[in-house]
Tab-separated table of C-alpha atoms and ligand atoms in Angstrom:
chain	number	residue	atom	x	y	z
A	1	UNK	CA	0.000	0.000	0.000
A	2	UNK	CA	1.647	3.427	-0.669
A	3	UNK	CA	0.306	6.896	-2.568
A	4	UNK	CA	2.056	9.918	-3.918
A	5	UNK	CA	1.829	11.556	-0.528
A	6	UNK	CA	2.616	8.651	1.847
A	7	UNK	CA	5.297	6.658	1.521
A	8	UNK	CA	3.474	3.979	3.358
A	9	UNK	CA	6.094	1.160	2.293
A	10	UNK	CA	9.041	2.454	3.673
A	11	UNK	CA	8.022	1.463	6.975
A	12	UNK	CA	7.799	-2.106	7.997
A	13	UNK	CA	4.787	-3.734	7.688
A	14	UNK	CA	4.308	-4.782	11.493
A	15	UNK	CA	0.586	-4.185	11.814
A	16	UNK	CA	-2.841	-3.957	9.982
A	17	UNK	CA	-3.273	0.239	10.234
A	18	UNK	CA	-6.108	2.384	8.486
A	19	UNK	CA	-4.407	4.761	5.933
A	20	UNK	CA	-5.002	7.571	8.148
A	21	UNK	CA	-2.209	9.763	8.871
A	22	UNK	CA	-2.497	11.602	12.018
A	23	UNK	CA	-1.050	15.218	12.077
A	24	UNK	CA	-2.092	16.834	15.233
A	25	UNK	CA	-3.544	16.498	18.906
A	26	UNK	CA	-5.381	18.094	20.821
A	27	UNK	CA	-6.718	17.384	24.373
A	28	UNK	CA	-9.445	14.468	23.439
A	29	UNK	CA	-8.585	15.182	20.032
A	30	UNK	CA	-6.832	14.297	16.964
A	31	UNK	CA	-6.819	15.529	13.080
A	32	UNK	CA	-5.475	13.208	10.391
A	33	UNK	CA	-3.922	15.036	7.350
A	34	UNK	CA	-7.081	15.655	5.227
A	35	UNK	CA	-8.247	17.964	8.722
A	36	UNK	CA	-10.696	15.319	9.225
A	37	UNK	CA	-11.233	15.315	13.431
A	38	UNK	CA	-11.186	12.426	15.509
A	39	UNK	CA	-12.602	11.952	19.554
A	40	UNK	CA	-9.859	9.673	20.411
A	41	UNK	CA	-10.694	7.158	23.599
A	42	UNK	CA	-7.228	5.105	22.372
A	43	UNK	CA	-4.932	8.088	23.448
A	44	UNK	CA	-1.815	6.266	21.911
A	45	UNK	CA	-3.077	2.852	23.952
A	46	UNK	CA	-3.666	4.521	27.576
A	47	UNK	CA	-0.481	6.855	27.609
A	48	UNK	CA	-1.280	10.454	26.610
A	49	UNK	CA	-2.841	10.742	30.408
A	50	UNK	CA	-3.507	14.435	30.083
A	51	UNK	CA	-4.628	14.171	26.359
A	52	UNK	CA	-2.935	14.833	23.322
A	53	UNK	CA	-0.131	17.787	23.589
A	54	UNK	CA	-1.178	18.962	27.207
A	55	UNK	CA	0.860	22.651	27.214
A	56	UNK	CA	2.469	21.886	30.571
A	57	UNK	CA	4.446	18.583	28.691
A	58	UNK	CA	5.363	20.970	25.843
A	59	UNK	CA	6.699	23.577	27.861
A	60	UNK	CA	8.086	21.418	30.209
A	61	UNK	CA	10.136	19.492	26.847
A	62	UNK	CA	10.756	22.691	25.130
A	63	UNK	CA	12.334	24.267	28.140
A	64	UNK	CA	14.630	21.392	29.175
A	65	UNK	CA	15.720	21.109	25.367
A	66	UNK	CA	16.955	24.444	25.713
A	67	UNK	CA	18.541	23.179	28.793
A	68	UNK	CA	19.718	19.669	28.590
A	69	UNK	CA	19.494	16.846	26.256
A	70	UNK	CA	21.574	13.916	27.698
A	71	UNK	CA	24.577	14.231	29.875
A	72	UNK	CA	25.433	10.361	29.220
A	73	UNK	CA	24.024	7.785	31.739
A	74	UNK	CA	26.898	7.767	32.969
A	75	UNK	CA	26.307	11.036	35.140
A	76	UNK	CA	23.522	12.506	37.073
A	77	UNK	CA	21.178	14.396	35.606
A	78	UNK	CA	19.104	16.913	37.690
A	79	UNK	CA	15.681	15.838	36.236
A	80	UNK	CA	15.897	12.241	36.546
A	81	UNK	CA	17.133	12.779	40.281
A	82	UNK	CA	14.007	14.807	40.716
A	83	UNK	CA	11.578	12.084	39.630
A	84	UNK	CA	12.942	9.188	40.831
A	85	UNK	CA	12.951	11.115	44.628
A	86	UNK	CA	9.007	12.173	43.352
A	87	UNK	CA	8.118	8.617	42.595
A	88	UNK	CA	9.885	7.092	45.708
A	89	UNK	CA	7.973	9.829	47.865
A	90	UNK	CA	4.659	8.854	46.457
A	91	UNK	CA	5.200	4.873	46.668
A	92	UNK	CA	6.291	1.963	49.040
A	93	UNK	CA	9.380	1.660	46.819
A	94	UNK	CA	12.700	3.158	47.403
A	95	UNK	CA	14.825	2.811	44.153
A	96	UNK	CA	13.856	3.923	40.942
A	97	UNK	CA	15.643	3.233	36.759
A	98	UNK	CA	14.579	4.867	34.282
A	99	UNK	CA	13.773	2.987	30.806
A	100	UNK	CA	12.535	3.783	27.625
A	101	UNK	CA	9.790	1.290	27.005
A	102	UNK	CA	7.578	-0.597	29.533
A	103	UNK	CA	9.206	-3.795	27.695
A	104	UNK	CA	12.807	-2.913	28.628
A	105	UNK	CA	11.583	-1.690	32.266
A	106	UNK	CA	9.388	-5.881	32.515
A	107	UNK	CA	13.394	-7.210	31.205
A	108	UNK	CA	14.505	-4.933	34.087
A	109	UNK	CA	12.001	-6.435	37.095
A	110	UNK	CA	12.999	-9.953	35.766
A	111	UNK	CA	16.728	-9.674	35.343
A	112	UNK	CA	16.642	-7.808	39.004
A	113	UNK	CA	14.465	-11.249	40.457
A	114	UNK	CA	16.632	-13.500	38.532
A	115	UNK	CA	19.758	-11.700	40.314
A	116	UNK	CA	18.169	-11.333	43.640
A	117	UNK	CA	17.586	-15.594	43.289
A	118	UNK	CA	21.394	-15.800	42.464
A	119	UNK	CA	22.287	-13.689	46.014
A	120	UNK	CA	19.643	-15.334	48.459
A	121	UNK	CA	18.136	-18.456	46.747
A	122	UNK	CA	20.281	-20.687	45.696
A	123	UNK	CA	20.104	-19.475	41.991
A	124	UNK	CA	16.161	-19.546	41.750
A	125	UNK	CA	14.802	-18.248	38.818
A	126	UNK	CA	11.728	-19.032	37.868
A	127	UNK	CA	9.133	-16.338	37.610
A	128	UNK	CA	5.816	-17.264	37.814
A	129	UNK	CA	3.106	-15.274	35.664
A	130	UNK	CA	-0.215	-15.506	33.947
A	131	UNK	CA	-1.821	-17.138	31.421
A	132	UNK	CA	-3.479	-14.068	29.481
A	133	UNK	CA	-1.051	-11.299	30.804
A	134	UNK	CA	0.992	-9.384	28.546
A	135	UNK	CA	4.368	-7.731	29.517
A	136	UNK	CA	6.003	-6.610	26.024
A	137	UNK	CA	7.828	-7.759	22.663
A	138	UNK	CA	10.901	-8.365	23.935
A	139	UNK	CA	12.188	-12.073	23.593
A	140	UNK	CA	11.794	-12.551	27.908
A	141	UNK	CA	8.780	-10.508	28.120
A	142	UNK	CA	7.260	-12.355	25.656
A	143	UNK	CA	8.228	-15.564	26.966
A	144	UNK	CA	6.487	-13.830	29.989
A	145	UNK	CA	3.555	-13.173	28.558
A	146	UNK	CA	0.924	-15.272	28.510
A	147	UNK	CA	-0.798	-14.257	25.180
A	148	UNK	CA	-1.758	-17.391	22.635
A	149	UNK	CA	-0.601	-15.861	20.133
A	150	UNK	CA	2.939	-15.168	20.940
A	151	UNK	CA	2.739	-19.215	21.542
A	152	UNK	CA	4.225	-20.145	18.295
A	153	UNK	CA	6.589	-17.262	17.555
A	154	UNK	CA	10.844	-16.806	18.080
A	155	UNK	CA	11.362	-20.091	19.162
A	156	UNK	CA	13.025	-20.954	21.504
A	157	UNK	CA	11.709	-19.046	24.259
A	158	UNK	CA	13.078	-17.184	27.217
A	159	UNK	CA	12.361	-20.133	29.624
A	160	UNK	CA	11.667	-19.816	33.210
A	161	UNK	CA	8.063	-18.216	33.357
A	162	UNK	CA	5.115	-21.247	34.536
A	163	UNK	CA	1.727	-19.671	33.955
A	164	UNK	CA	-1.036	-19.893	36.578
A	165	UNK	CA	-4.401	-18.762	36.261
A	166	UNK	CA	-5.794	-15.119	37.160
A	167	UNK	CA	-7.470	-14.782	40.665
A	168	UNK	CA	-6.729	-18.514	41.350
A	169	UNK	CA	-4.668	-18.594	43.947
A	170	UNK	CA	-3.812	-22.733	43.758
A	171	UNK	CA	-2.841	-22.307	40.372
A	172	UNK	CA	-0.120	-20.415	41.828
A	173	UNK	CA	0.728	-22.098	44.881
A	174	UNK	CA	1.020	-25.661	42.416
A	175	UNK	CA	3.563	-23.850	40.748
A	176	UNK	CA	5.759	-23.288	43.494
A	177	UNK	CA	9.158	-25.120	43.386
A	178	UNK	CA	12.594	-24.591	45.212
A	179	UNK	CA	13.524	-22.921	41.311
A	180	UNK	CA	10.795	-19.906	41.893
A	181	UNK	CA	11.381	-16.690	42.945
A	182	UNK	CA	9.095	-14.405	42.078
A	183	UNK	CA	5.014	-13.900	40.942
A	184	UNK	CA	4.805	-10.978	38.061
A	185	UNK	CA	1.345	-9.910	37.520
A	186	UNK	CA	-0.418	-7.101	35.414
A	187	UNK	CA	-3.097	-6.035	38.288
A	188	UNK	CA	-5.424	-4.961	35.388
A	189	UNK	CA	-4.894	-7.802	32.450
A	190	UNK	CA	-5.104	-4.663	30.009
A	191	UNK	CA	-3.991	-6.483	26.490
A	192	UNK	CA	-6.671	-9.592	27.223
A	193	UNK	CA	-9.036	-7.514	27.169
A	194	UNK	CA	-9.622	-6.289	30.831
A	195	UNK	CA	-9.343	-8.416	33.115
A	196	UNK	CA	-9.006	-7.628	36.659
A	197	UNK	CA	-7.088	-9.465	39.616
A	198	UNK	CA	-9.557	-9.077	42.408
A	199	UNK	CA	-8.360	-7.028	45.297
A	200	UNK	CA	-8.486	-9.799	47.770
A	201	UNK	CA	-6.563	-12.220	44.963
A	202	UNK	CA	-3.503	-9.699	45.173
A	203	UNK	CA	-3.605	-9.676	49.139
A	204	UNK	CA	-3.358	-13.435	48.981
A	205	UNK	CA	-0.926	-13.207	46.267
A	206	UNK	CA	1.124	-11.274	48.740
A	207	UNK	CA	0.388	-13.256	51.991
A	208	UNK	CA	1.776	-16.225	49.453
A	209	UNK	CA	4.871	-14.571	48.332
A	210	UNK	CA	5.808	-13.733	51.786
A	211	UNK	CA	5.150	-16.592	53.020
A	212	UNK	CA	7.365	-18.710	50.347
A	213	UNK	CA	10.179	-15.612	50.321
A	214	UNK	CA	9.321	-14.839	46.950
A	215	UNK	CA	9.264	-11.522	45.278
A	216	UNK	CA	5.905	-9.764	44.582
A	217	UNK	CA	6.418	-8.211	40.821
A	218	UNK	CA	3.163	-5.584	39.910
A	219	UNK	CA	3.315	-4.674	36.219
A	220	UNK	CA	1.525	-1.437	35.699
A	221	UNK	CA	2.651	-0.004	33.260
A	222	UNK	CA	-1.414	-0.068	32.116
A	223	UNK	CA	-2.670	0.880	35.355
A	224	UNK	CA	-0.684	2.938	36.930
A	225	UNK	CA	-0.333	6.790	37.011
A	226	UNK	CA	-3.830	7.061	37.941
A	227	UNK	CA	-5.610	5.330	35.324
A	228	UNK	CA	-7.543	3.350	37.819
A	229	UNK	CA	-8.171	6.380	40.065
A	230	UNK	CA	-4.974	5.712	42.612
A	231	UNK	CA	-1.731	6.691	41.187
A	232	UNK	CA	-0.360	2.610	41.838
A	233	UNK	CA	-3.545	0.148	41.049
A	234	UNK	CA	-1.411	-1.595	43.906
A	235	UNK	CA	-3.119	0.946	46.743
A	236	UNK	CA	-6.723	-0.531	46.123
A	237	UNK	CA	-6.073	-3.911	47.488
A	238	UNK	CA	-3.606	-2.268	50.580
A	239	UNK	CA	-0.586	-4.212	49.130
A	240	UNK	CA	3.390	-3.035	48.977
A	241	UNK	CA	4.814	-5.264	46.420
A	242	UNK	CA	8.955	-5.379	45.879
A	243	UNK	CA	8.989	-4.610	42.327
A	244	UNK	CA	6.359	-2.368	40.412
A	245	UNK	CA	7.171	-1.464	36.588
A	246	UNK	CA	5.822	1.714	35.441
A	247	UNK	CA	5.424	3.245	31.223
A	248	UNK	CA	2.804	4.479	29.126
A	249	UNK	CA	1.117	7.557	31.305
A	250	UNK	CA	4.220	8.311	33.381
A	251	UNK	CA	5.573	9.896	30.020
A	252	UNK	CA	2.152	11.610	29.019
A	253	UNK	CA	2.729	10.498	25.385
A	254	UNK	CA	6.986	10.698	25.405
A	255	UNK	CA	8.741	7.338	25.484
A	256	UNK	CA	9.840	7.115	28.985
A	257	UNK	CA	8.860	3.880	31.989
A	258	UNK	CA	10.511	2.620	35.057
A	259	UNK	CA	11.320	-0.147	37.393
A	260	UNK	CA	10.914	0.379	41.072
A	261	UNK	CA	12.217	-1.537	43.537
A	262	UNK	CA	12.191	-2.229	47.621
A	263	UNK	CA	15.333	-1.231	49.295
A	264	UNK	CA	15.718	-5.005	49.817
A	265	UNK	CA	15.061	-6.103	46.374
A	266	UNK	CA	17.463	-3.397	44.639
A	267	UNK	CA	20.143	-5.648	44.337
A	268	UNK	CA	22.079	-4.673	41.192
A	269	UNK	CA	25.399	-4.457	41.011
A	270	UNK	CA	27.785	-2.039	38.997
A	271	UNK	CA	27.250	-3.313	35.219
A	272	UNK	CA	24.820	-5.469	35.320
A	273	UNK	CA	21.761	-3.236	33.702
A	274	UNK	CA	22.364	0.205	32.117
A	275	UNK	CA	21.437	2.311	28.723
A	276	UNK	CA	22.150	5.126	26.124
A	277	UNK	CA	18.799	6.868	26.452
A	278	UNK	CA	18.238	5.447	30.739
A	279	UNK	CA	17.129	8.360	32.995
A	280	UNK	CA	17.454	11.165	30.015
A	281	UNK	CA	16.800	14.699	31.618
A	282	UNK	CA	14.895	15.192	28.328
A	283	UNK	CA	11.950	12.407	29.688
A	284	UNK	CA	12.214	12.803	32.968
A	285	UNK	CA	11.446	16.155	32.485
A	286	UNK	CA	8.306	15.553	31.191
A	287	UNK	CA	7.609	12.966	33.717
A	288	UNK	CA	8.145	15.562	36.007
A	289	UNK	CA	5.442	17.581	34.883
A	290	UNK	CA	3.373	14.734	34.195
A	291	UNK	CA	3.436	13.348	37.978
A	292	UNK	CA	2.707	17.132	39.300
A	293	UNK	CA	-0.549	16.926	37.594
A	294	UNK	CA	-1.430	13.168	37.401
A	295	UNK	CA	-0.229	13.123	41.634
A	296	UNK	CA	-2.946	15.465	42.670
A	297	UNK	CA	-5.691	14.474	45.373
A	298	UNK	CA	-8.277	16.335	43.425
A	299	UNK	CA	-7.024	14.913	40.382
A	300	UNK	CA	-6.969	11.415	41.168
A	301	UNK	CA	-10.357	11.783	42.471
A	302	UNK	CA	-11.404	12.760	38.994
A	303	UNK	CA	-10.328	10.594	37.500
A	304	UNK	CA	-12.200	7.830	40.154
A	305	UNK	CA	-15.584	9.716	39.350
A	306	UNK	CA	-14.860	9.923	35.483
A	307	UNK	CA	-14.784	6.828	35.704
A	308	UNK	CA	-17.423	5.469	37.290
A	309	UNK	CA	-19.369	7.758	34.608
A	310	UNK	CA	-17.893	6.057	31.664
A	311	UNK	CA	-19.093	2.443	33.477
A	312	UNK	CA	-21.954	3.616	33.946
A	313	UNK	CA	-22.983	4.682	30.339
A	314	UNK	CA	-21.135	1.861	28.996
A	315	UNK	CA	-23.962	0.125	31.161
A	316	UNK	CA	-26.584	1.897	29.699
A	317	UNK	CA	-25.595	0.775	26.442
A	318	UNK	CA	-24.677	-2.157	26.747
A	319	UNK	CA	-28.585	-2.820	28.770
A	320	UNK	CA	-30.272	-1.037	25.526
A	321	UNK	CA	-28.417	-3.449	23.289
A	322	UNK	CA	-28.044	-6.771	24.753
A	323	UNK	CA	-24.679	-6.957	25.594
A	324	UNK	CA	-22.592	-8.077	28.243
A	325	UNK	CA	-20.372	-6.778	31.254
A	326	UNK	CA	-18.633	-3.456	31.684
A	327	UNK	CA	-14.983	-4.591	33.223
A	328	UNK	CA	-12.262	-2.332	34.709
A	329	UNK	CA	-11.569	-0.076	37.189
A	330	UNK	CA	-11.314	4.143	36.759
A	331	UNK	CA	-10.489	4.792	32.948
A	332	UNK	CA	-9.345	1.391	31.988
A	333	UNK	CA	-12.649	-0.014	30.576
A	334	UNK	CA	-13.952	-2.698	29.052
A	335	UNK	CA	-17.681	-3.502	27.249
A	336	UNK	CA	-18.312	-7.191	26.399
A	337	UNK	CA	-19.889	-7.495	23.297
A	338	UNK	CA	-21.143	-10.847	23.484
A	339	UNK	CA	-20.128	-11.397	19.471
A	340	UNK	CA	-17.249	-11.140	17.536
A	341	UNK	CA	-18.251	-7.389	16.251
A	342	UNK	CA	-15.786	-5.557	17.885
A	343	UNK	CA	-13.189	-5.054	14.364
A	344	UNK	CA	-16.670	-4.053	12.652
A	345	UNK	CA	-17.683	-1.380	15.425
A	346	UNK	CA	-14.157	-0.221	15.254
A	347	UNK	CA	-14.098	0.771	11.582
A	348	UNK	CA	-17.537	2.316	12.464
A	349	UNK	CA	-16.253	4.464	14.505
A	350	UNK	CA	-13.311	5.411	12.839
A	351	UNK	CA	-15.973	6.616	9.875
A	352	UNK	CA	-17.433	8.782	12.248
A	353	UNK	CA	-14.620	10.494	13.618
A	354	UNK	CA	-14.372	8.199	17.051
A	355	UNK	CA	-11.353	5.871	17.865
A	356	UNK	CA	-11.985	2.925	20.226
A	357	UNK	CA	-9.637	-0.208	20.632
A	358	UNK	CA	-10.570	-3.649	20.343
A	359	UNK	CA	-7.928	-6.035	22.450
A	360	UNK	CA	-10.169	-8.427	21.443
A	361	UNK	CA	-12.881	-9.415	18.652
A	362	UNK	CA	-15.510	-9.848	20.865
A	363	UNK	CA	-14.361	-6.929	23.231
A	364	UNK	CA	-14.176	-2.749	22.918
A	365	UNK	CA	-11.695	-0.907	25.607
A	366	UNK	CA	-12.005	2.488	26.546
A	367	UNK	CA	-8.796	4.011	27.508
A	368	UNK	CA	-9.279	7.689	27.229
A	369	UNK	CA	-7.470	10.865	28.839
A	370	UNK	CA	-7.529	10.929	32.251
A	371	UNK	CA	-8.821	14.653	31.803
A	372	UNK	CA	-11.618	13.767	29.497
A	373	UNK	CA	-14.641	15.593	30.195
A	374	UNK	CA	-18.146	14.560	30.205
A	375	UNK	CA	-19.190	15.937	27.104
A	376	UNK	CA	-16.702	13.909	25.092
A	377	UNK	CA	-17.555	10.900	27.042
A	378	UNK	CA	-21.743	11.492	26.264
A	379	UNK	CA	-20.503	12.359	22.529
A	380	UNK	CA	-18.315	8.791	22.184
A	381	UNK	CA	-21.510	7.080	23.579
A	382	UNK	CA	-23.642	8.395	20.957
A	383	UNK	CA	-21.582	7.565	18.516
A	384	UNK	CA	-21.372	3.818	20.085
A	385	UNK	CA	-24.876	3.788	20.511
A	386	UNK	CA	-25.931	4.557	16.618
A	387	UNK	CA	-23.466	1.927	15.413
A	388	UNK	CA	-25.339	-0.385	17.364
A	389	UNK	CA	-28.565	0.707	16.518
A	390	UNK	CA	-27.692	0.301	13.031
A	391	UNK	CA	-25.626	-2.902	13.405
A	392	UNK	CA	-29.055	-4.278	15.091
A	393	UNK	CA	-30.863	-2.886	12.530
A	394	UNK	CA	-28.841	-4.371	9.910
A	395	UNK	CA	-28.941	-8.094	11.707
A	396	UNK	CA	-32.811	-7.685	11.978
A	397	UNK	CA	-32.845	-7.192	8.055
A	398	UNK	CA	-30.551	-9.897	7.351
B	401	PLP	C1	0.857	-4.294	31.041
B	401	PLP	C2	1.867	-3.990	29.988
B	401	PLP	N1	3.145	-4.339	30.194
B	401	PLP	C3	4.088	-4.067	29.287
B	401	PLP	C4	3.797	-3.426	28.103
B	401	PLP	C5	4.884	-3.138	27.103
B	401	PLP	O1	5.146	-1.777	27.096
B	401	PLP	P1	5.911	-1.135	25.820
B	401	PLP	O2	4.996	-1.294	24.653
B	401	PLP	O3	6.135	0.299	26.218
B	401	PLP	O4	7.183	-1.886	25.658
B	401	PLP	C6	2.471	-3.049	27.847
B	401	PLP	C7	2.120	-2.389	26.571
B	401	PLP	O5	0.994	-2.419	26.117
B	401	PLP	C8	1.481	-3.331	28.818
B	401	PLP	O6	0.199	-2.998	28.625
């Protein structure tokens, strides 16, 4: 596929994408190239938390540009000093390095468990995770991952990582051995299609890890920076875990994540994890000014009620049209469909100048800023709620 204005074949061909080229962002909004507008509820898959372009990330970038691009890793830089004290403050964790993708921050959390088995455990390794979770596209996150469809690829895999089942605590306590040393869990199951571990499930998870000496991983790089209404997803079930991983929102829409870790678990030694681009003042700048908003009492309470809001209309929809359950927790939604129509509501949507995900065919997720209004929220329900009607319409005819 390719035109006289887009070069479309240059790039490699990695995904299925509509020809759409996207231009510029606003807020809730984008504009593709032709100035066509678009509400967008995918906000670059959950990270633009304060919408698209926010002026406080611009300034914050433009002015630290001026400033500072990259000192080397191998010195401190003032920003990246700043957050990592900011993120310690507001967490039960007391280390903090800085990544560039939540994939290389997941390799971080399991190379730190891996070493922290080869100090107090004998050389324990094993890292138990989920069947469904998803925690990158890097050869050991992948192996990580429990997503079918990674099953078959880049053999052979990272090995080490026996999957138990979500919210069923036996499945994990089977897969106990004198090899394990750690449980890694997404708290939301974002990728699957939204599916939570229950509050109590992570408690137990964390009476069970303590009890065995194992190391609690939390991967929320989905969930946290107040998507879910907290700034850690972590706080709802009254858990401190030894190892969270943190991308998407922490950036606002720049490519920055991290891996945080207990005093106790930071057990790296000089040269064994490091990067060109780790801790850059240039991103950490902008998570600065990210975590001033996103960090705000008032804020996260927002984003709680938000919300609850968006469930609740999702409800109202989904009750009007048959369909099924509204999953998720503060702006990390999900509707059930019921059918396969998801790809088909999609495309809809796109049409009509709307942009919803589907993780799944059967399944829409609404992952929207964490600033969105109410107005935008009432006009991406309308817009759900015609496709629908004429989608039901359609079937009746048929
Ligand atoms: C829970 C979770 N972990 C890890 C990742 C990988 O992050 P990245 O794409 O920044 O490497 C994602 C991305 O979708 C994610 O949702």
């Amino acid at each position: 596929m390719t035109d006289a204005t887009h070069p479309y074949d240059a790039l490699m061909d990695i995904t299925a994408r509509p020809p759409n080229v996207f231009v510029r962002g606003e807020g809730s909004f984008l504009w593709d190239d032709t100035g066509k507008r678009y509400l967008d509820f995918v906000q670059g898959w959950a990270v633009n938390c304060l919408g698209h372009s926010p002026p406080v990330l611009a300034e914050a970038l433009a002015a630290q540009a001026k400033l500072l691009l990259t000192p080397s890793p191998a010195f401190y830089n003032a920003p990246s000093l700043k957050l990592a004290k900011a993120l310690v403050d507001r967490s039960c964790f007391d280390r903090v390095f800085f990544t560039n993708s939540g994939a290389e921050a997941n390799e971080g959390a399991i190379k730190l468990a891996r070493k922290y088995g080869a100090l107090h455990r004998n050389g324990a390794y094993e890292i138990i995770t989920f069947e469904g979770g998803f925690h990158g596209r890097t050869l050991a996150t992948m192996s990580a991952s429990g997503k079918k469809a990674f099953e078959p690829l880049f053999e052979p895999k990272v090995s080490g990582f026996p999957k138990a089942q979500l919210n069923d605590l036996a499945s994990v306590t089977r897969l106990i051995t004198d090899k394990t040393i750690a449980v890694m869990l997404e708290p939301i199951q974002g990728e699957a299609g939204v599916w939570p571990a229950s509050d109590q499930f992570l408690r137990d998870l964390r009476s069970l890890t303590e009890a065995h000496g194992l190391l609690l991983i939390v991967d929320e790089i989905q969930t946290g920076m107040g998507r879910t209404g907290k700034l850690f997803h972590y706080e709802h079930a009254g858990i401190e875990p030894d190892i969270m991983t943190l991308g998407k929102g922490i950036g606002g829409g720049v490519p920055l994540a991290a891996l945080l870790a207990t005093e106790a678990a930071s057990c790296f030694e000089h040269g064994d994890q490091g990067g060109t681009f780790n801790g850059n003042p240039l991103m950490c700048a902008a998570g600065l000014a990210v975590l001033e908003c996103v960090g705000k009492a008032d804020f996260l309470k927002s984003v709680a009620e938000t919300g609850l809001f968006l469930a609740s209309e999702l409800q109202r929809v989904s009750a009007r049209h048959g369909l099924g359950d509204i999953r998720g927790n503060g702006l990390l939604l999900a509707l059930d469909l019921t059918h396969p129509i998801a790809a088909s509501i999609v495309a809809q949507a796109l049409e009509d100048g709307v942009l919803i995900n589907a993780p799944r065919p059967d399944t829409l997720r609404f992952m929207p800023a964490l600033n969105v209004t109410r107005e935008e929220i009432a006009s991406m329900i309308d817009c759900l709620d015609a496709i629908l009607t004429r989608m039901g319409a359609a079937r009746r005819v048929a």
